[in-house]
Amino acid sequence: MAPEREWAVIVSPYAWAASLKGDGSLAGFDTDVDVPFSDVLKHLDFVVMGNVEITNGSWGVYFDAQHVRTSQDEQLLANELDLGIKTTSLSAGAFLKAYEAELGGQTVFNRPRTISIEPTAGIRWTKLEGTVHFLGLSAQKSADWVDPFIGLRVNADLTDRWNLFSSVDVGGFDVGSKFTINAQSYLGYRTTM
């Protein structure tokens, strides 16, 4: 295990290419959900996301937030149907650096370039809001839930400034959802201020 370092706060705004696949249920109707990234991008109105991590190099905590707003207009029976969807996700977790190996060279922060593997656990709050406007009428529905999760993170310094971060977690466990799988990869660029 790496020697303990000074505490650091790492702020990482990011953008991502999202897709959604799974099962959904609304008002007693079950359906398959399959929304590819191209559809999300086409209907995207607003997005903000970021991550804050507090770590001493051996372990730490993190907070992650994502808010996405999409809308689309469709023609239904010669009338316009407007659909708006907001998705908000807030995660908080802790991690422990279980394995770390040096890759040679230094990062822009004068630390050795490394690859690390970090088990993680936490909770994720999710809220979905949908609004439909049709024939002068409006309907709105929302749902929110909290899921515990466990997972694994891998962080690799590709160069002194570029790094690759990947994580996968499973959750739900019949607490908020039946079962969830969340996988993400980020290509990051470090800068000094």
GROMACS .gro file of N, CA and C in nm, residues 1-100:
model
  300
    1MET      N    1   0.084  -0.118   0.000
    1MET     CA    2   0.000   0.000   0.000
    1MET      C    3   0.089   0.124   0.000
    2ALA      N    4   0.044   0.227  -0.069
    2ALA     CA    5   0.123   0.349  -0.082
    2ALA      C    6   0.132   0.422   0.052
    3PRO      N    7   0.244   0.492   0.078
    3PRO     CA    8   0.253   0.569   0.201
    3PRO      C    9   0.147   0.679   0.203
    4GLU      N   10   0.101   0.712   0.322
    4GLU     CA   11  -0.003   0.814   0.335
    4GLU      C   12   0.051   0.950   0.295
    5ARG      N   13  -0.028   1.024   0.218
    5ARG     CA   14   0.011   1.157   0.173
    5ARG      C   15  -0.072   1.262   0.244
    6GLU      N   16  -0.045   1.387   0.212
    6GLU     CA   17  -0.128   1.495   0.265
    6GLU      C   18  -0.267   1.484   0.205
    7TRP      N   19  -0.365   1.537   0.277
    7TRP     CA   20  -0.503   1.538   0.226
    7TRP      C   21  -0.514   1.633   0.108
    8ALA      N   22  -0.591   1.594   0.010
    8ALA     CA   23  -0.611   1.675  -0.109
    8ALA      C   24  -0.759   1.676  -0.145
    9VAL      N   25  -0.803   1.787  -0.202
    9VAL     CA   26  -0.939   1.799  -0.255
    9VAL      C   27  -0.927   1.807  -0.407
   10ILE      N   28  -0.992   1.716  -0.476
   10ILE     CA   29  -0.986   1.709  -0.622
   10ILE      C   30  -1.125   1.740  -0.677
   11VAL      N   31  -1.136   1.846  -0.757
   11VAL     CA   32  -1.263   1.887  -0.817
   11VAL      C   33  -1.257   1.854  -0.966
   12SER      N   34  -1.356   1.777  -1.013
   12SER     CA   35  -1.354   1.731  -1.153
   12SER      C   36  -1.489   1.753  -1.220
   13PRO      N   37  -1.508   1.869  -1.286
   13PRO     CA   38  -1.627   1.881  -1.371
   13PRO      C   39  -1.608   1.789  -1.491
   14TYR      N   40  -1.715   1.734  -1.542
   14TYR     CA   41  -1.701   1.644  -1.656
   14TYR      C   42  -1.825   1.644  -1.743
   15ALA      N   43  -1.812   1.589  -1.860
   15ALA     CA   44  -1.924   1.566  -1.951
   15ALA      C   45  -1.916   1.421  -1.994
   16TRP      N   46  -2.029   1.366  -2.027
   16TRP     CA   47  -2.028   1.223  -2.057
   16TRP      C   48  -2.121   1.192  -2.172
   17ALA      N   49  -2.101   1.075  -2.230
   17ALA     CA   50  -2.187   1.025  -2.337
   17ALA      C   51  -2.276   0.919  -2.275
   18ALA      N   52  -2.403   0.953  -2.249
   18ALA     CA   53  -2.490   0.863  -2.174
   18ALA      C   54  -2.586   0.788  -2.264
   19SER      N   55  -2.618   0.670  -2.220
   19SER     CA   56  -2.727   0.593  -2.279
   19SER      C   57  -2.802   0.529  -2.163
   20LEU      N   58  -2.919   0.478  -2.191
   20LEU     CA   59  -3.002   0.419  -2.086
   20LEU      C   60  -3.063   0.291  -2.139
   21LYS      N   61  -3.048   0.183  -2.063
   21LYS     CA   62  -3.105   0.055  -2.103
   21LYS      C   63  -3.156  -0.015  -1.978
   22GLY      N   64  -3.279  -0.065  -1.984
   22GLY     CA   65  -3.334  -0.135  -1.868
   22GLY      C   66  -3.483  -0.153  -1.880
   23ASP      N   67  -3.547  -0.173  -1.766
   23ASP     CA   68  -3.691  -0.191  -1.759
   23ASP      C   69  -3.749  -0.075  -1.680
   24GLY      N   70  -3.869  -0.031  -1.719
   24GLY     CA   71  -3.935   0.077  -1.648
   24GLY      C   72  -4.080   0.042  -1.624
   25SER      N   73  -4.139   0.108  -1.522
   25SER     CA   74  -4.279   0.085  -1.489
   25SER      C   75  -4.341   0.218  -1.451
   26LEU      N   76  -4.457   0.249  -1.506
   26LEU     CA   77  -4.527   0.373  -1.474
   26LEU      C   78  -4.677   0.346  -1.480
   27ALA      N   79  -4.746   0.378  -1.371
   27ALA     CA   80  -4.891   0.361  -1.361
   27ALA      C   81  -4.935   0.219  -1.396
   28GLY      N   82  -4.857   0.120  -1.354
   28GLY     CA   83  -4.893  -0.019  -1.378
   28GLY      C   84  -4.853  -0.074  -1.512
   29PHE      N   85  -4.791   0.007  -1.597
   29PHE     CA   86  -4.747  -0.039  -1.728
   29PHE      C   87  -4.596  -0.062  -1.725
   30ASP      N   88  -4.553  -0.180  -1.765
   30ASP     CA   89  -4.411  -0.214  -1.771
   30ASP      C   90  -4.364  -0.202  -1.915
   31THR      N   91  -4.239  -0.156  -1.930
   31THR     CA   92  -4.184  -0.140  -2.064
   31THR      C   93  -4.033  -0.158  -2.063
   32ASP      N   94  -3.978  -0.193  -2.177
   32ASP     CA   95  -3.834  -0.193  -2.194
   32ASP      C   96  -3.789  -0.053  -2.229
   33VAL      N   97  -3.676  -0.010  -2.174
   33VAL     CA   98  -3.620   0.122  -2.202
   33VAL      C   99  -3.487   0.103  -2.272
   34ASP      N  100  -3.472   0.163  -2.389
   34ASP     CA  101  -3.347   0.156  -2.464
   34ASP      C  102  -3.328   0.289  -2.536
   35VAL      N  103  -3.250   0.378  -2.475
   35VAL     CA  104  -3.227   0.512  -2.531
   35VAL      C  105  -3.079   0.525  -2.561
   36PRO      N  106  -3.039   0.519  -2.690
   36PRO     CA  107  -2.897   0.531  -2.723
   36PRO      C  108  -2.846   0.674  -2.705
   37PHE      N  109  -2.714   0.688  -2.697
   37PHE     CA  110  -2.652   0.819  -2.677
   37PHE      C  111  -2.694   0.919  -2.785
   38SER      N  112  -2.707   0.876  -2.910
   38SER     CA  113  -2.744   0.968  -3.018
   38SER      C  114  -2.880   1.033  -2.991
   39ASP      N  115  -2.975   0.959  -2.933
   39ASP     CA  116  -3.105   1.016  -2.900
   39ASP      C  117  -3.095   1.112  -2.782
   40VAL      N  118  -3.015   1.077  -2.682
   40VAL     CA  119  -2.997   1.167  -2.567
   40VAL      C  120  -2.938   1.299  -2.614
   41LEU      N  121  -2.834   1.294  -2.697
   41LEU     CA  122  -2.768   1.416  -2.746
   41LEU      C  123  -2.862   1.502  -2.830
   42LYS      N  124  -2.943   1.438  -2.913
   42LYS     CA  125  -3.035   1.510  -3.002
   42LYS      C  126  -3.138   1.591  -2.923
   43HIS      N  127  -3.179   1.543  -2.808
   43HIS     CA  128  -3.284   1.607  -2.730
   43HIS      C  129  -3.233   1.677  -2.604
   44LEU      N  130  -3.103   1.691  -2.592
   44LEU     CA  131  -3.043   1.749  -2.472
   44LEU      C  132  -3.067   1.900  -2.466
   45ASP      N  133  -3.119   1.947  -2.351
   45ASP     CA  134  -3.140   2.090  -2.327
   45ASP      C  135  -3.037   2.148  -2.232
   46PHE      N  136  -3.004   2.071  -2.128
   46PHE     CA  137  -2.915   2.123  -2.023
   46PHE      C  138  -2.849   2.006  -1.953
   47VAL      N  139  -2.723   2.024  -1.917
   47VAL     CA  140  -2.653   1.921  -1.841
   47VAL      C  141  -2.548   1.988  -1.753
   48VAL      N  142  -2.536   1.938  -1.630
   48VAL     CA  143  -2.429   1.980  -1.541
   48VAL      C  144  -2.390   1.858  -1.459
   49MET      N  145  -2.260   1.836  -1.444
   49MET     CA  146  -2.213   1.722  -1.368
   49MET      C  147  -2.073   1.747  -1.317
   50GLY      N  148  -2.042   1.681  -1.208
   50GLY     CA  149  -1.909   1.697  -1.151
   50GLY      C  150  -1.888   1.606  -1.033
   51ASN      N  151  -1.762   1.599  -0.991
   51ASN     CA  152  -1.720   1.510  -0.885
   51ASN      C  153  -1.623   1.585  -0.794
   52VAL      N  154  -1.640   1.566  -0.663
   52VAL     CA  155  -1.546   1.621  -0.565
   52VAL      C  156  -1.495   1.503  -0.482
   53GLU      N  157  -1.364   1.492  -0.473
   53GLU     CA  158  -1.302   1.382  -0.399
   53GLU      C  159  -1.209   1.440  -0.293
   54ILE      N  160  -1.214   1.384  -0.174
   54ILE     CA  161  -1.125   1.423  -0.064
   54ILE      C  162  -1.046   1.298  -0.028
   55THR      N  163  -0.912   1.303  -0.042
   55THR     CA  164  -0.832   1.182  -0.025
   55THR      C  165  -0.696   1.214   0.036
   56ASN      N  166  -0.642   1.115   0.105
   56ASN     CA  167  -0.505   1.125   0.154
   56ASN      C  168  -0.412   1.033   0.075
   57GLY      N  169  -0.461   0.977  -0.037
   57GLY     CA  170  -0.381   0.888  -0.119
   57GLY      C  171  -0.401   0.742  -0.085
   58SER      N  172  -0.445   0.711   0.037
   58SER     CA  173  -0.471   0.573   0.077
   58SER      C  174  -0.619   0.541   0.081
   59TRP      N  175  -0.699   0.639   0.120
   59TRP     CA  176  -0.844   0.623   0.121
   59TRP      C  177  -0.906   0.761   0.108
   60GLY      N  178  -1.037   0.764   0.089
   60GLY     CA  179  -1.103   0.892   0.074
   60GLY      C  180  -1.252   0.879   0.058
   61VAL      N  181  -1.317   0.993   0.039
   61VAL     CA  182  -1.461   0.999   0.016
   61VAL      C  183  -1.484   1.082  -0.111
   62TYR      N  184  -1.598   1.061  -0.174
   62TYR     CA  185  -1.629   1.138  -0.294
   62TYR      C  186  -1.778   1.168  -0.300
   63PHE      N  187  -1.810   1.274  -0.374
   63PHE     CA  188  -1.947   1.318  -0.397
   63PHE      C  189  -1.959   1.343  -0.547
   64ASP      N  190  -2.062   1.287  -0.608
   64ASP     CA  191  -2.080   1.299  -0.752
   64ASP      C  192  -2.222   1.347  -0.779
   65ALA      N  193  -2.238   1.441  -0.871
   65ALA     CA  194  -2.370   1.495  -0.905
   65ALA      C  195  -2.387   1.501  -1.056
   66GLN      N  196  -2.506   1.465  -1.102
   66GLN     CA  197  -2.541   1.473  -1.243
   66GLN      C  198  -2.685   1.524  -1.254
   67HIS      N  199  -2.707   1.623  -1.341
   67HIS     CA  200  -2.843   1.672  -1.369
   67HIS      C  201  -2.854   1.688  -1.520
   68VAL      N  202  -2.952   1.621  -1.579
   68VAL     CA  203  -2.971   1.622  -1.724
   68VAL      C  204  -3.117   1.656  -1.754
   69ARG      N  205  -3.139   1.748  -1.848
   69ARG     CA  206  -3.274   1.785  -1.890
   69ARG      C  207  -3.285   1.766  -2.040
   70THR      N  208  -3.384   1.689  -2.083
   70THR     CA  209  -3.409   1.667  -2.226
   70THR      C  210  -3.554   1.701  -2.258
   71SER      N  211  -3.578   1.731  -2.385
   71SER     CA  212  -3.715   1.754  -2.431
   71SER      C  213  -3.725   1.714  -2.577
   72GLN      N  214  -3.846   1.679  -2.616
   72GLN     CA  215  -3.868   1.647  -2.757
   72GLN      C  216  -4.013   1.674  -2.792
   73ASP      N  217  -4.036   1.706  -2.919
   73ASP     CA  218  -4.169   1.730  -2.974
   73ASP      C  219  -4.197   1.623  -3.078
   74GLU      N  220  -4.315   1.565  -3.070
   74GLU     CA  221  -4.356   1.462  -3.165
   74GLU      C  222  -4.494   1.496  -3.217
   75GLN      N  223  -4.527   1.447  -3.335
   75GLN     CA  224  -4.662   1.462  -3.390
   75GLN      C  225  -4.741   1.337  -3.358
   76LEU      N  226  -4.859   1.356  -3.297
   76LEU     CA  227  -4.947   1.245  -3.263
   76LEU      C  228  -5.089   1.283  -3.302
   77LEU      N  229  -5.148   1.211  -3.395
   77LEU     CA  230  -5.283   1.239  -3.443
   77LEU      C  231  -5.296   1.384  -3.489
   78ALA      N  232  -5.198   1.431  -3.566
   78ALA     CA  233  -5.192   1.566  -3.622
   78ALA      C  234  -5.183   1.675  -3.514
   79ASN      N  235  -5.145   1.639  -3.394
   79ASN     CA  236  -5.126   1.735  -3.286
   79ASN      C  237  -4.985   1.718  -3.230
   80GLU      N  238  -4.935   1.828  -3.172
   80GLU     CA  239  -4.801   1.822  -3.115
   80GLU      C  240  -4.803   1.768  -2.973
   81LEU      N  241  -4.714   1.675  -2.946
   81LEU     CA  242  -4.695   1.616  -2.815
   81LEU      C  243  -4.557   1.659  -2.766
   82ASP      N  244  -4.552   1.728  -2.651
   82ASP     CA  245  -4.426   1.773  -2.593
   82ASP      C  246  -4.394   1.686  -2.473
   83LEU      N  247  -4.272   1.634  -2.470
   83LEU     CA  248  -4.228   1.549  -2.361
   83LEU      C  249  -4.099   1.606  -2.303
   84GLY      N  250  -4.096   1.626  -2.172
   84GLY     CA  251  -3.976   1.673  -2.104
   84GLY      C  252  -3.936   1.576  -1.995
   85ILE      N  253  -3.807   1.550  -1.982
   85ILE     CA  254  -3.756   1.458  -1.880
   85ILE      C  255  -3.638   1.523  -1.809
   86LYS      N  256  -3.640   1.517  -1.675
   86LYS     CA  257  -3.527   1.562  -1.593
   86LYS      C  258  -3.479   1.443  -1.513
   87THR      N  259  -3.347   1.424  -1.511
   87THR     CA  260  -3.285   1.319  -1.433
   87THR      C  261  -3.180   1.382  -1.343
   88THR      N  262  -3.189   1.352  -1.214
   88THR     CA  263  -3.090   1.402  -1.118
   88THR      C  264  -3.036   1.284  -1.039
   89SER      N  265  -2.906   1.278  -1.025
   89SER     CA  266  -2.842   1.170  -0.950
   89SER      C  267  -2.734   1.229  -0.860
   90LEU      N  268  -2.739   1.195  -0.731
   90LEU     CA  269  -2.638   1.238  -0.635
   90LEU      C  270  -2.583   1.115  -0.567
   91SER      N  271  -2.451   1.100  -0.569
   91SER     CA  272  -2.386   0.983  -0.508
   91SER      C  273  -2.285   1.030  -0.404
   92ALA      N  274  -2.272   0.950  -0.300
   92ALA     CA  275  -2.168   0.972  -0.199
   92ALA      C  276  -2.110   0.836  -0.165
   93GLY      N  277  -1.978   0.829  -0.159
   93GLY     CA  278  -1.916   0.701  -0.131
   93GLY      C  279  -1.779   0.717  -0.068
   94ALA      N  280  -1.725   0.604  -0.027
   94ALA     CA  281  -1.590   0.599   0.029
   94ALA      C  282  -1.511   0.492  -0.048
   95PHE      N  283  -1.380   0.510  -0.054
   95PHE     CA  284  -1.297   0.413  -0.125
   95PHE      C  285  -1.168   0.388  -0.047
   96LEU      N  286  -1.108   0.273  -0.074
   96LEU     CA  287  -0.981   0.235  -0.013
   96LEU      C  288  -0.889   0.188  -0.124
   97LYS      N  289  -0.768   0.241  -0.128
   97LYS     CA  290  -0.672   0.201  -0.230
   97LYS      C  291  -0.616   0.064  -0.192
   98ALA      N  292  -0.664  -0.042  -0.260
   98ALA     CA  293  -0.624  -0.179  -0.228
   98ALA      C  294  -0.496  -0.219  -0.299
   99TYR      N  295  -0.469  -0.157  -0.416
   99TYR     CA  296  -0.350  -0.193  -0.494
   99TYR      C  297  -0.304  -0.068  -0.568
  100GLU      N  298  -0.172  -0.049  -0.571
  100GLU     CA  299  -0.114   0.062  -0.647
  100GLU      C  300   0.023   0.022  -0.699
   0.00000   0.00000   0.00000
